[in-house]
Amino acid sequence: MYYNEDTIVFLNGSYVKASEANVGLYNQTMHYGNGVFEGIRSYDTPDGTRIFKAKEHYDRLHYSAKKMHIKLAYSAEELEQITYTLLEKNNLKDAYIRPLVYLGENMSLTPTVDVHVVIMAWEWGKYLGDQALKVMLSSYQRPNPKACHVQAKVVGHYTNSILATTEAKSKGFDEALLTDMHGNIAEGPGANFFYEKEGKLYTAPLGNILSGITRQTVFEIAKELDIEVVEQFFTPEEIYTADAAFFCGTAAEVAPIGQFNDYVFPMNWEDTNSQMIQRMYKRRVSTNEYQNVFI
Ligand code: PMP
């Protein structure tokens, strides 16, 4: 699904076949989860293939690496250029791009000097599908920001996400919604969360969540459309008074949520401001427009 015999990946300065690349068994990322990564999308736009917000993603990769004491040898600009080359080599236009910075041999709990960079790309549909999602309140909380750097995209953090999604699916839901350590709503396992009430959008402030690049794009679009966005802490109970809700993330894009636990969002998605945001997001990424877009 992710690669075939012809797939090329970028690995430590070379473009090599995915099927021929290998990693050492004593690498610190595999044993302890110390590695950082990104999830990026490119789109087939009228101006050619364009990576959406490449700089923001590669700047965040640098931020994540720094927080984890990982020395990343490539600049954000270099990584962007490499990614365009990789897309070309694989004939990919609409693609999901996965840069991963993983570490070499080190079985101690100390920073690793040997740093590897791999970039992979494949065609991937909407991560959470096209249907309105059934979401459950997770019994898991997001990691405590005093235990790790929650704003860094670290490999090991995703064990929490896997537990939450697995629990939700095992109970017949599509996805989970997690609280922070104070019991306020934080985010999904791989996406940020917004709800809509009386036309306004509400989302958790930074501090206990990943600072999503799509979340930021939602802010930009909402501003252009004159839709108010409120960043504030809120409890799960408050969602039961909302008109609509959605997840947003690079892989998920803007994904409508139809139901939270037993509560069915009452407003027709087509009539919500959230739906306008969804449409504008789609338009923005597929035309590579950043500002002053009007429907
Ligand atoms: N939260 C988590 C935990 C995520 O894994 C992601 C996906 N990177 C997001 C939010 C959304 O971030 P972005 O919009 O930058 O993809």
Coordinates of N, CA and C in Angstrom, one line a residue, residues 18-205:
A18 N 12.8 2.0 -2.0 CA 12.3 1.7 -0.6 C 12.5 0.3 -0.3
S19 N 12.4 -0.6 -1.3 CA 12.5 -2.0 -1.0 C 13.9 -2.5 -0.7
E20 N 14.9 -1.6 -1.0 CA 16.3 -2.0 -0.7 C 16.9 -1.3 0.5
A21 N 16.1 -0.3 1.1 CA 16.6 0.4 2.2 C 16.5 -0.4 3.5
N22 N 17.4 -0.3 4.4 CA 17.2 -1.0 5.7 C 17.7 -0.2 6.9
V23 N 17.3 -0.5 8.0 CA 17.8 0.2 9.2 C 18.4 -0.8 10.2
G24 N 19.3 -0.2 11.1 CA 20.0 -1.1 12.1 C 19.0 -1.5 13.2
L25 N 19.3 -2.6 13.8 CA 18.4 -3.1 14.8 C 18.6 -2.4 16.2
Y26 N 19.7 -1.8 16.3 CA 20.0 -1.2 17.6 C 19.7 0.3 17.6
N27 N 18.8 0.8 16.7 CA 18.6 2.2 16.7 C 17.7 2.7 17.8
Q28 N 18.0 3.8 18.3 CA 17.3 4.3 19.5 C 15.9 4.7 19.3
T29 N 15.5 5.0 18.0 CA 14.1 5.3 17.7 C 13.2 4.1 17.9
M30 N 13.7 3.0 17.4 CA 12.9 1.7 17.5 C 12.8 1.3 18.9
H31 N 13.8 1.4 19.7 CA 13.7 0.9 21.1 C 13.0 1.9 22.1
Y32 N 13.2 3.2 21.9 CA 12.7 4.1 22.9 C 11.8 5.2 22.4
G33 N 11.6 5.2 21.0 CA 10.6 6.1 20.5 C 11.2 7.5 20.3
N34 N 12.5 7.7 20.4 CA 13.1 9.0 20.2 C 13.4 9.2 18.8
G35 N 12.5 9.9 18.1 CA 12.7 10.3 16.7 C 11.6 11.4 16.5
V36 N 11.8 12.1 15.4 CA 10.7 13.2 15.1 C 10.3 13.0 13.7
F37 N 9.1 13.5 13.4 CA 8.6 13.3 12.1 C 7.6 14.4 11.7
E38 N 7.2 14.4 10.4 CA 6.2 15.3 10.0 C 5.2 14.6 9.1
G39 N 4.0 15.2 8.9 CA 3.0 14.7 8.0 C 2.7 15.9 7.1
I40 N 2.9 15.8 5.8 CA 2.8 16.9 4.9 C 1.9 16.4 3.7
R41 N 1.3 17.4 3.0 CA 0.6 17.0 1.8 C 1.0 17.9 0.6
S42 N 1.1 17.3 -0.5 CA 1.2 18.1 -1.8 C 0.0 17.9 -2.6
Y43 N -0.3 18.9 -3.4 CA -1.5 18.9 -4.2 C -1.2 19.3 -5.6
D44 N -2.0 18.7 -6.5 CA -1.9 19.0 -7.9 C -2.7 20.3 -8.2
T45 N -2.0 21.4 -8.3 CA -2.6 22.7 -8.5 C -2.5 23.2 -9.9
P46 N -3.2 24.2 -10.3 CA -3.0 24.7 -11.7 C -1.6 25.2 -11.9
D47 N -0.8 25.5 -10.9 CA 0.6 25.9 -11.1 C 1.5 24.7 -11.0
G48 N 1.0 23.5 -11.0 CA 1.9 22.3 -10.8 C 1.8 21.8 -9.4
T49 N 2.6 20.8 -9.1 CA 2.5 20.2 -7.8 C 3.0 21.1 -6.8
R50 N 2.3 21.4 -5.7 CA 2.7 22.3 -4.7 C 2.5 21.6 -3.3
I51 N 3.6 21.7 -2.5 CA 3.6 21.2 -1.1 C 2.9 22.3 -0.3
F52 N 1.8 22.0 0.4 CA 1.1 23.0 1.2 C 1.9 23.3 2.5
K53 N 2.2 24.5 2.6 CA 2.9 25.0 3.8 C 4.2 24.2 4.2
A54 N 5.0 24.0 3.2 CA 6.2 23.2 3.4 C 7.1 23.8 4.4
K55 N 7.2 25.1 4.4 CA 8.1 25.8 5.3 C 7.7 25.6 6.8
E56 N 6.4 25.8 7.0 CA 5.8 25.6 8.3 C 6.1 24.1 8.8
H57 N 5.9 23.2 7.9 CA 6.1 21.8 8.4 C 7.6 21.5 8.7
Y58 N 8.5 22.0 7.8 CA 9.9 21.8 8.1 C 10.5 22.6 9.2
D59 N 9.9 23.8 9.4 CA 10.2 24.5 10.6 C 9.8 23.7 11.9
R60 N 8.6 23.1 11.8 CA 8.2 22.4 13.0 C 9.1 21.1 13.2
L61 N 9.5 20.5 12.1 CA 10.4 19.4 12.2 C 11.7 19.8 13.0
H62 N 12.2 21.0 12.6 CA 13.4 21.5 13.3 C 13.1 21.8 14.8
Y63 N 11.9 22.4 15.0 CA 11.6 22.6 16.4 C 11.5 21.3 17.2
S64 N 10.9 20.3 16.6 CA 10.8 19.0 17.3 C 12.1 18.4 17.6
A65 N 13.0 18.4 16.5 CA 14.4 17.9 16.7 C 15.1 18.6 17.8
K66 N 15.0 19.9 17.8 CA 15.7 20.7 18.8 C 15.3 20.3 20.2
K67 N 14.0 20.2 20.4 CA 13.4 19.8 21.7 C 13.9 18.4 22.2
M68 N 14.2 17.5 21.2 CA 14.6 16.2 21.6 C 16.2 16.0 21.5
H69 N 16.9 17.1 21.4 CA 18.4 17.1 21.3 C 18.9 16.4 20.1
I70 N 18.2 16.5 19.0 CA 18.6 15.8 17.8 C 19.1 16.9 16.8
K71 N 20.3 16.6 16.3 CA 20.9 17.6 15.4 C 20.5 17.2 13.9
L72 N 19.8 18.1 13.3 CA 19.3 17.9 12.0 C 20.2 18.7 11.0
A73 N 20.8 17.9 10.1 CA 21.8 18.5 9.2 C 21.2 19.3 8.0
Y74 N 20.0 19.2 7.7 CA 19.4 19.8 6.6 C 18.5 21.0 7.0
S75 N 18.6 22.1 6.2 CA 17.8 23.3 6.5 C 16.4 23.0 6.0
A76 N 15.4 23.8 6.5 CA 14.1 23.7 6.0 C 14.0 23.8 4.5
E77 N 14.7 24.8 4.0 CA 14.7 25.0 2.5 C 15.3 23.8 1.8
E78 N 16.4 23.2 2.3 CA 16.9 22.0 1.6 C 15.9 20.9 1.7
L79 N 15.2 20.7 2.8 CA 14.3 19.6 2.9 C 13.1 19.8 1.9
E80 N 12.7 21.0 1.7 CA 11.6 21.3 0.8 C 12.1 21.0 -0.6
Q81 N 13.3 21.4 -1.0 CA 13.8 21.0 -2.3 C 13.9 19.5 -2.6
I82 N 14.4 18.8 -1.5 CA 14.5 17.4 -1.6 C 13.2 16.8 -1.8
T83 N 12.2 17.3 -1.1 CA 10.8 16.7 -1.2 C 10.3 16.9 -2.6
Y84 N 10.5 18.1 -3.2 CA 10.0 18.3 -4.6 C 10.7 17.3 -5.5
T85 N 12.0 17.1 -5.3 CA 12.7 16.1 -6.2 C 12.1 14.7 -6.0
L86 N 11.9 14.4 -4.7 CA 11.3 13.0 -4.4 C 10.0 12.8 -5.1
L87 N 9.1 13.8 -5.1 CA 7.8 13.7 -5.7 C 7.9 13.5 -7.2
E88 N 8.9 14.2 -7.8 CA 9.1 14.1 -9.2 C 9.6 12.7 -9.5
K89 N 10.5 12.2 -8.8 CA 11.1 10.8 -9.0 C 10.0 9.8 -8.9
N90 N 9.0 10.0 -8.1 CA 7.9 9.0 -7.9 C 6.7 9.3 -8.7
N91 N 6.8 10.4 -9.5 CA 5.6 10.8 -10.3 C 4.4 11.0 -9.5
L92 N 4.6 11.7 -8.3 CA 3.5 11.9 -7.4 C 3.1 13.4 -7.5
K93 N 1.8 13.6 -7.5 CA 1.2 15.0 -7.4 C 0.5 15.2 -6.2
D94 N -0.7 14.5 -6.0 CA -1.5 14.6 -4.8 C -0.8 13.5 -3.9
A95 N -0.1 14.0 -2.9 CA 0.7 12.9 -2.1 C 0.7 13.3 -0.7
Y96 N 0.9 12.3 0.1 CA 1.2 12.4 1.6 C 2.7 12.2 1.7
I97 N 3.3 13.1 2.4 CA 4.8 13.1 2.6 C 5.1 12.8 4.0
R98 N 6.0 11.9 4.3 CA 6.4 11.5 5.6 C 7.9 11.6 5.8
P99 N 8.4 12.8 6.3 CA 9.8 12.9 6.7 C 9.9 12.3 8.1
L100 N 11.0 11.5 8.3 CA 11.2 10.9 9.6 C 12.7 11.1 9.9
V101 N 12.9 11.6 11.1 CA 14.3 11.8 11.6 C 14.5 10.7 12.6
Y102 N 15.3 9.7 12.3 CA 15.5 8.6 13.2 C 16.9 8.4 13.6
L103 N 17.2 7.8 14.7 CA 18.5 7.8 15.3 C 19.2 6.5 15.1
G104 N 20.5 6.5 15.2 CA 21.4 5.3 15.0 C 21.5 4.6 16.3
E105 N 22.5 3.7 16.3 CA 22.8 2.9 17.5 C 23.0 3.6 18.8
N106 N 22.2 3.3 19.8 CA 22.4 3.9 21.1 C 21.4 3.2 22.0
M107 N 21.8 2.4 22.9 CA 20.9 1.7 23.8 C 20.8 2.4 25.2
S108 N 21.5 3.6 25.3 CA 21.4 4.3 26.5 C 20.4 5.4 26.3
L109 N 20.0 6.1 27.4 CA 19.0 7.1 27.4 C 19.6 8.5 27.3
T110 N 20.5 8.6 26.3 CA 21.3 9.8 26.1 C 21.1 10.2 24.6
P111 N 21.4 11.5 24.3 CA 21.3 11.9 22.9 C 22.1 11.1 22.0
T112 N 21.7 10.9 20.8 CA 22.4 10.0 19.8 C 23.0 10.9 18.7
V113 N 24.3 10.7 18.5 CA 25.0 11.5 17.5 C 24.6 11.1 16.1
D114 N 24.4 9.9 15.8 CA 24.1 9.3 14.5 C 22.7 9.6 14.1
V115 N 22.5 10.6 13.2 CA 21.1 11.0 12.9 C 20.8 10.7 11.5
H116 N 19.7 10.1 11.2 CA 19.3 9.7 9.9 C 18.0 10.4 9.4
V117 N 18.0 10.8 8.2 CA 16.8 11.5 7.6 C 16.2 10.6 6.5
V118 N 15.0 10.3 6.6 CA 14.3 9.6 5.5 C 13.1 10.4 5.1
I119 N 12.8 10.5 3.8 CA 11.5 11.1 3.4 C 10.9 10.1 2.5
M120 N 9.6 9.8 2.8 CA 8.8 8.9 2.0 C 7.6 9.6 1.5
A121 N 7.0 9.1 0.4 CA 5.7 9.8 -0.1 C 4.9 8.7 -0.7
W122 N 3.6 8.9 -0.6 CA 2.7 7.9 -1.2 C 1.3 8.6 -1.4
E123 N 0.5 8.0 -2.2 CA -0.9 8.6 -2.4 C -1.7 8.1 -1.2
W124 N -2.4 9.0 -0.6 CA -3.2 8.7 0.6 C -4.5 9.5 0.5
G125 N -5.6 8.8 0.5 CA -6.9 9.5 0.6 C -7.1 10.2 1.9
K126 N -8.3 10.8 2.1 CA -8.5 11.5 3.4 C -8.3 10.5 4.6
Y127 N -7.5 10.9 5.5 CA -7.2 10.0 6.6 C -8.4 9.5 7.4
L128 N -9.4 10.3 7.6 CA -10.5 9.9 8.4 C -11.7 9.7 7.5
G129 N -11.5 9.6 6.2 CA -12.6 9.2 5.3 C -13.5 10.5 5.0
D130 N -14.6 10.2 4.3 CA -15.4 11.3 3.8 C -16.7 11.5 4.6
Q131 N -17.1 10.5 5.4 CA -18.4 10.5 6.1 C -18.2 11.2 7.4
A132 N -19.3 11.8 7.9 CA -19.3 12.4 9.2 C -18.9 11.4 10.3
L133 N -18.0 11.8 11.1 CA -17.4 10.8 12.1 C -18.2 10.6 13.3
K134 N -18.1 9.4 13.8 CA -18.7 9.1 15.2 C -17.5 9.1 16.1
V135 N -17.5 10.0 17.1 CA -16.3 10.2 17.9 C -16.7 9.9 19.4
M136 N -15.8 9.2 20.1 CA -16.0 9.0 21.5 C -15.0 9.7 22.4
L137 N -15.5 10.0 23.6 CA -14.6 10.6 24.6 C -13.7 9.5 25.0
S138 N -12.4 9.7 24.9 CA -11.4 8.6 25.2 C -11.3 8.5 26.7
S139 N -10.9 7.3 27.1 CA -10.6 7.1 28.5 C -9.1 7.5 28.7
Y140 N -8.4 7.7 27.6 CA -7.0 8.1 27.7 C -6.9 9.7 27.7
Q141 N -5.9 10.2 28.3 CA -5.7 11.7 28.2 C -4.4 11.9 27.4
R142 N -4.3 13.1 26.8 CA -3.1 13.4 26.1 C -1.9 13.5 27.1
P143 N -0.7 13.3 26.6 CA 0.4 13.3 27.5 C 0.5 14.6 28.2
N144 N 0.9 14.6 29.5 CA 1.1 15.7 30.3 C 2.3 16.6 29.8
P145 N 2.1 17.9 29.5 CA 3.2 18.7 29.0 C 4.4 18.8 29.9
K146 N 4.2 18.3 31.1 CA 5.4 18.3 32.0 C 6.1 17.0 31.9
A147 N 5.6 16.0 31.1 CA 6.3 14.8 30.9 C 7.0 14.7 29.6
C148 N 6.6 15.5 28.6 CA 7.2 15.6 27.3 C 6.9 16.9 26.6
H149 N 7.5 17.1 25.5 CA 7.2 18.3 24.7 C 6.0 18.1 23.8
V150 N 4.8 18.4 24.2 CA 3.6 18.0 23.4 C 3.5 18.8 22.1
Q151 N 4.2 19.9 22.0 CA 4.2 20.6 20.7 C 5.2 20.1 19.7
A152 N 6.0 19.1 20.2 CA 6.9 18.5 19.2 C 6.3 17.2 18.7
K153 N 6.6 16.9 17.4 CA 6.0 15.7 16.8 C 7.0 14.6 17.0
V154 N 6.9 13.9 18.1 CA 7.8 12.9 18.5 C 7.2 11.5 18.3
V155 N 8.0 10.6 17.7 CA 7.6 9.2 17.4 C 6.9 8.6 18.6
G156 N 7.5 8.6 19.8 CA 7.0 7.9 20.9 C 5.6 8.4 21.4
H157 N 5.3 9.7 21.1 CA 4.0 10.3 21.6 C 2.9 9.5 21.0
Y158 N 3.1 8.9 19.8 CA 2.0 8.3 19.1 C 1.5 6.9 19.7
T159 N 2.2 6.4 20.7 CA 1.6 5.3 21.4 C 0.3 5.7 22.1
N160 N 0.3 6.9 22.6 CA -0.9 7.4 23.2 C -2.1 7.5 22.1
S161 N -1.7 7.9 20.9 CA -2.7 8.1 19.9 C -3.2 6.7 19.4
I162 N -2.3 5.7 19.4 CA -2.7 4.4 18.9 C -3.7 3.8 20.0
L163 N -3.4 3.9 21.2 CA -4.3 3.4 22.3 C -5.6 4.0 22.2
A164 N -5.7 5.3 22.0 CA -7.0 6.0 21.9 C -7.8 5.6 20.7
T165 N -7.2 5.6 19.5 CA -7.9 5.2 18.3 C -8.4 3.7 18.4
T166 N -7.5 2.9 18.9 CA -7.9 1.5 19.0 C -9.1 1.3 20.0
E167 N -9.1 2.0 21.1 CA -10.2 1.9 22.0 C -11.5 2.4 21.3
A168 N -11.4 3.5 20.6 CA -12.6 4.1 19.9 C -13.1 3.1 18.9
K169 N -12.3 2.5 18.1 CA -12.7 1.6 17.1 C -13.3 0.3 17.7
S170 N -12.7 -0.1 18.8 CA -13.2 -1.4 19.4 C -14.6 -1.2 20.0
K171 N -14.9 0.1 20.2 CA -16.3 0.4 20.8 C -17.3 0.8 19.7
G172 N -16.8 0.7 18.4 CA -17.8 1.0 17.3 C -17.7 2.5 16.9
F173 N -16.8 3.2 17.3 CA -16.6 4.6 16.9 C -15.6 4.7 15.8
D174 N -15.5 5.9 15.1 CA -14.5 6.1 14.1 C -13.2 6.6 14.7
E175 N -13.3 7.4 15.7 CA -12.2 8.1 16.2 C -12.4 8.6 17.7
A176 N -11.3 8.9 18.4 CA -11.3 9.3 19.8 C -11.1 10.8 19.9
L177 N -11.6 11.3 21.0 CA -11.3 12.7 21.4 C -10.8 12.7 22.8
L178 N -9.6 13.3 23.0 CA -8.9 13.1 24.3 C -8.9 14.4 25.1
T179 N -9.0 14.2 26.4 CA -8.8 15.4 27.3 C -7.4 15.6 27.6
D180 N -7.1 16.8 28.3 CA -5.8 17.1 28.8 C -5.8 16.6 30.3
M181 N -4.7 16.9 31.0 CA -4.5 16.3 32.3 C -5.5 17.0 33.3
H182 N -6.1 18.1 32.9 CA -7.1 18.8 33.8 C -8.5 18.4 33.4
G183 N -8.7 17.5 32.4 CA -10.1 17.0 32.1 C -10.7 17.9 31.0
N184 N -10.0 18.9 30.5 CA -10.6 19.7 29.4 C -10.3 19.0 28.1
I185 N -11.1 19.4 27.1 CA -10.8 18.7 25.8 C -9.5 19.2 25.2
A186 N -8.7 18.3 24.7 CA -7.4 18.7 24.1 C -7.5 18.6 22.6
E187 N -7.5 17.3 22.1 CA -7.4 17.1 20.6 C -7.7 15.6 20.3
G188 N -7.7 15.3 19.1 CA -7.8 13.9 18.6 C -6.4 13.3 18.6
P189 N -6.4 12.0 18.3 CA -5.1 11.2 18.3 C -4.2 11.8 17.2
G190 N -4.7 12.3 16.1 CA -3.9 12.8 15.0 C -4.5 14.1 14.4
A191 N -5.3 14.8 15.1 CA -5.9 16.0 14.5 C -6.4 16.9 15.6
N192 N -6.5 18.2 15.3 CA -7.0 19.2 16.3 C -8.6 19.2 16.2
F193 N -9.2 19.7 17.2 CA -10.7 19.6 17.3 C -11.3 21.0 17.4
F194 N -12.3 21.3 16.7 CA -13.1 22.5 16.8 C -14.6 22.2 17.0
Y195 N -15.3 23.0 17.8 CA -16.8 22.9 17.7 C -17.4 24.2 17.3
E196 N -18.6 24.2 16.8 CA -19.3 25.4 16.4 C -20.5 25.6 17.2
K197 N -20.7 26.8 17.7 CA -21.9 27.1 18.5 C -22.4 28.6 18.1
E198 N -23.6 28.7 17.7 CA -24.1 30.0 17.2 C -23.2 30.7 16.3
G199 N -22.6 30.0 15.4 CA -21.8 30.6 14.3 C -20.3 30.7 14.7
K200 N -20.0 30.7 16.0 CA -18.6 30.8 16.5 C -17.9 29.5 16.6
L201 N -16.6 29.5 16.3 CA -15.8 28.3 16.5 C -15.0 28.3 17.8
Y202 N -15.0 27.2 18.4 CA -14.2 27.1 19.7 C -13.2 26.0 19.5
T203 N -12.0 26.2 20.1 CA -10.9 25.2 20.1 C -10.0 25.4 21.3
A204 N -9.3 24.3 21.7 CA -8.5 24.4 22.8 C -7.3 25.3 22.5
P205 N -6.8 26.1 23.5 CA -5.6 26.9 23.3 C -4.4 26.1 23.3

